N, CA, C and O of each residue as an XYZ file, in Angstrom:
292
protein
N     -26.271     -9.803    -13.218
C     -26.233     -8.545    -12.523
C     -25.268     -8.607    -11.341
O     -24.490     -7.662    -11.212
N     -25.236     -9.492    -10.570
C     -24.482     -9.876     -9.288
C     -23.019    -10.491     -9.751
O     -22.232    -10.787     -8.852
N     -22.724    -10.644    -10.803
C     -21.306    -10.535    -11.215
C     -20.819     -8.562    -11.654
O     -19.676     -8.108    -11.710
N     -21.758     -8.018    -11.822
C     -20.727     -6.998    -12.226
C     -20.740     -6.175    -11.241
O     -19.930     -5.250    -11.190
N     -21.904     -6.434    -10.056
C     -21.817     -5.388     -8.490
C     -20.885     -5.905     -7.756
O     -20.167     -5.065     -7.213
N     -20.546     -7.404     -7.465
C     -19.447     -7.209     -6.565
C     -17.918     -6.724     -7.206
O     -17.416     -5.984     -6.360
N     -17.431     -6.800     -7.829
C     -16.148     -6.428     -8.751
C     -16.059     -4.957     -8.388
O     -15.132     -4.470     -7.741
N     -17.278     -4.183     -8.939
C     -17.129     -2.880     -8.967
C     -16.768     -2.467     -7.284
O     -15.834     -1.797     -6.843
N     -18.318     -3.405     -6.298
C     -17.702     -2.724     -4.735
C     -16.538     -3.337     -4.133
O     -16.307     -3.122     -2.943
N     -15.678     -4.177     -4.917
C     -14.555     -4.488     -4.724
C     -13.369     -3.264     -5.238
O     -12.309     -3.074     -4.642
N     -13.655     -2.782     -6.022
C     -12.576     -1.872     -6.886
C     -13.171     -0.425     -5.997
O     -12.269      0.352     -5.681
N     -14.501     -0.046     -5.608
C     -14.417      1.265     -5.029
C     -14.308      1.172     -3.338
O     -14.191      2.152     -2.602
N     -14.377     -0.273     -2.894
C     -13.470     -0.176     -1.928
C     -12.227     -0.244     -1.654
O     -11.888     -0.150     -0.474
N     -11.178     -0.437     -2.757
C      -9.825     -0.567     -2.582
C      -9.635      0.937     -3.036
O      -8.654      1.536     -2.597
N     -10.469      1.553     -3.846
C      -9.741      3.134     -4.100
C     -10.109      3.787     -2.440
O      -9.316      4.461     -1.782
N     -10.947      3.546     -2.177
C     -11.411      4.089     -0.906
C     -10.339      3.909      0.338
O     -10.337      4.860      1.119
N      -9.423      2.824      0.639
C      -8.488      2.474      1.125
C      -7.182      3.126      0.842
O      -6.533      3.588      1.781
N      -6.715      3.203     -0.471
C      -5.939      3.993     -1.152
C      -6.011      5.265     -0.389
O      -5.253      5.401      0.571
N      -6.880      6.258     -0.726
C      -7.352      7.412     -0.328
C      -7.002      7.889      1.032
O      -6.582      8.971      1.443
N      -7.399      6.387      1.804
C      -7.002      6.935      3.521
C      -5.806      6.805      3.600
O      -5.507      7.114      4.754
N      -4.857      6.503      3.002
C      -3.654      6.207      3.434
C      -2.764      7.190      3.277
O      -1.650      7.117      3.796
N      -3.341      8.726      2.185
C      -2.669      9.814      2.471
C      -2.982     10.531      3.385
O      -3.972     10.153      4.011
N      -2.036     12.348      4.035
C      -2.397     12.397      5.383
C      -2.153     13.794      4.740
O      -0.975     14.148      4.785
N      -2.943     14.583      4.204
C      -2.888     16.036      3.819
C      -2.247     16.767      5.071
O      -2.641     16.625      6.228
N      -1.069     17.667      4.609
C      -0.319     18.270      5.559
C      -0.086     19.904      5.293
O       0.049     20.289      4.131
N      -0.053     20.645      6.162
C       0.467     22.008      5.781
C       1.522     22.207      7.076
O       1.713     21.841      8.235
N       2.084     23.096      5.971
C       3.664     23.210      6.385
C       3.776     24.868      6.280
O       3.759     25.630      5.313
N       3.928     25.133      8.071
C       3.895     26.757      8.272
C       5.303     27.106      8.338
O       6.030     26.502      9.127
N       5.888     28.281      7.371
C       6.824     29.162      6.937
C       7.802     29.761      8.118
O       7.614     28.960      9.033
N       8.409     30.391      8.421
C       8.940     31.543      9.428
C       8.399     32.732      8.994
O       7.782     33.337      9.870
N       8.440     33.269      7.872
C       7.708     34.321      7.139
C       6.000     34.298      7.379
O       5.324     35.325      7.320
N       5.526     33.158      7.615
C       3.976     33.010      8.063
C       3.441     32.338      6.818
O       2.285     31.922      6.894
N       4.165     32.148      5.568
C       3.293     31.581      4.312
C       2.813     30.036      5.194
O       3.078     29.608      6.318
N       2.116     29.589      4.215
C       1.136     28.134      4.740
C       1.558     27.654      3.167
O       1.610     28.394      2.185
N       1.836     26.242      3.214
C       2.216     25.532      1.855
C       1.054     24.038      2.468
O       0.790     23.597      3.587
N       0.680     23.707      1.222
C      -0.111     22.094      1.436
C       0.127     21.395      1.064
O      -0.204     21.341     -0.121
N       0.915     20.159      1.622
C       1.133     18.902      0.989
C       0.123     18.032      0.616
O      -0.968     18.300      1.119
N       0.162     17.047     -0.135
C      -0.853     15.685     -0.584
C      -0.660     14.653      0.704
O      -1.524     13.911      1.170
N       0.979     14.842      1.235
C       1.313     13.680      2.314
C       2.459     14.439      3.286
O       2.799     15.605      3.483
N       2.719     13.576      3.608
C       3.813     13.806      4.960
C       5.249     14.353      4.056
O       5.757     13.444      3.399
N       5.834     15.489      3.967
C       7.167     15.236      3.791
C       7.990     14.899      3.999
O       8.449     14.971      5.139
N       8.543     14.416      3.116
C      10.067     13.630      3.086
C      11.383     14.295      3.356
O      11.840     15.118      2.564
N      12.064     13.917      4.576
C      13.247     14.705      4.842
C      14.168     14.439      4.361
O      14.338     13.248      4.624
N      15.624     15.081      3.272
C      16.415     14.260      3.135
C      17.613     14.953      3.598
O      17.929     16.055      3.149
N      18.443     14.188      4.689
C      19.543     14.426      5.424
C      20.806     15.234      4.734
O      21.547     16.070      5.251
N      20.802     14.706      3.401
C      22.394     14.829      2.729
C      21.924     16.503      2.061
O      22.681     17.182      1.367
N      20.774     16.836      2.400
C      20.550     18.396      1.024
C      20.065     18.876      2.415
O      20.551     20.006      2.455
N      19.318     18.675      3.719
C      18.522     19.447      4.595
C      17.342     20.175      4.092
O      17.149     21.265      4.630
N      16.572     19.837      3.246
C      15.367     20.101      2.414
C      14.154     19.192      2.973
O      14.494     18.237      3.671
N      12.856     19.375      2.755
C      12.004     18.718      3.338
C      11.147     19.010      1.635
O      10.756     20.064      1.132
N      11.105     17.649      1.140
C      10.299     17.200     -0.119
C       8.929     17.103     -0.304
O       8.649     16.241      0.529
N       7.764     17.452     -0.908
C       6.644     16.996     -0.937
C       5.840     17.541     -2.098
O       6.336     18.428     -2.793
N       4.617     17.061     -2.356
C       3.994     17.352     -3.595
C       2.496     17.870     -3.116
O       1.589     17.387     -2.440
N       2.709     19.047     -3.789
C       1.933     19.901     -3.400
C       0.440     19.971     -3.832
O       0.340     18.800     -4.198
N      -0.558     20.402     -4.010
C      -2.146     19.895     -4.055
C      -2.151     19.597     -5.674
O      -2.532     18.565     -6.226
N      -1.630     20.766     -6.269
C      -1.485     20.850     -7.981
C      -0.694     19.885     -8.595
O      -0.474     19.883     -9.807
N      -0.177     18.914     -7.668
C       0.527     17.954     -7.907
C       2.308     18.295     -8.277
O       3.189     17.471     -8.523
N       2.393     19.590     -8.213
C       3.761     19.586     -8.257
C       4.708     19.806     -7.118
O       4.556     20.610     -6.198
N       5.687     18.997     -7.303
C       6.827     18.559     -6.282
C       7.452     19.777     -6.060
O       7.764     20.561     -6.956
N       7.698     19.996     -4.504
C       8.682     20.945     -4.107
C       9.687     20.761     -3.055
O       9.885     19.757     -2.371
N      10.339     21.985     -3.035
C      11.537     21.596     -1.722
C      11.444     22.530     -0.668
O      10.658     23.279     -1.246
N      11.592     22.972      0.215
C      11.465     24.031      1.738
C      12.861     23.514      2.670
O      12.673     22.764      3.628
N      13.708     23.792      2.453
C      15.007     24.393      3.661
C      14.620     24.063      4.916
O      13.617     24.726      5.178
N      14.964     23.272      5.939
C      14.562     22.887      6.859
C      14.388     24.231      7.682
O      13.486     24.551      8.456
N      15.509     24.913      7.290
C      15.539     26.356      8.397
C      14.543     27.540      8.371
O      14.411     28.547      9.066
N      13.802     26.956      7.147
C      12.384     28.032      7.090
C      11.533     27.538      7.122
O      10.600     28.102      6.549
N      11.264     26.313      7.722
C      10.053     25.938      8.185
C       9.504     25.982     10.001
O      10.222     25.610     10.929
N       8.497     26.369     10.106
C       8.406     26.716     11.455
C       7.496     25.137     11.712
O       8.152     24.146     12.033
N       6.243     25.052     11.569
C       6.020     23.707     11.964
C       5.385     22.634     10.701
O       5.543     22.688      9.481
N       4.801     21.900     11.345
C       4.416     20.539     10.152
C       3.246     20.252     10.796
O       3.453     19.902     11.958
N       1.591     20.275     10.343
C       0.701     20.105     11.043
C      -0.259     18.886      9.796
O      -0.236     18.630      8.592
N      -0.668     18.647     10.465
C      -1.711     17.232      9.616
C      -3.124     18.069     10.106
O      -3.493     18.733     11.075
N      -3.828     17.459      8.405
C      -4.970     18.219      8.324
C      -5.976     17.585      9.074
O      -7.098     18.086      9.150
């Protein structure tokens, strides 16, 4: 019995660790829309776009110039 409980609270404490290490974000518009990231977006210099993946899991892009702020949940 005590071989298959520690393994398991070994494996649901490393998902549990996993978990904290994202930082749910919403990202307010100029227009006023609210968008939700899974994590922090990614800025990339050479396009001026701000990257991130959104709750439904799909990836998007936002124009640096229409974003008003970046708040952590």
């Amino acid at each position: 019995m005590n071989q298959r409980i520690a393994p398991a609270f070994l494996l649901a404490l490393g998902l549990f660790t996993l978990a904290g290490c994202s930082t749910p974000t919403v990202l307010t518009l100029n227009d006023g829309r609210e968008l939700q990231a899974v994590d922090t977006p990614e800025y990339d210099d050479d396009s001026g776009f701000y990257e991130f993946e959104q709750l439904d899991g799909n990836r998007a892009k936002v124009n640096k110039d229409q974003i008003r702020s970046i708040k952590e949940l």
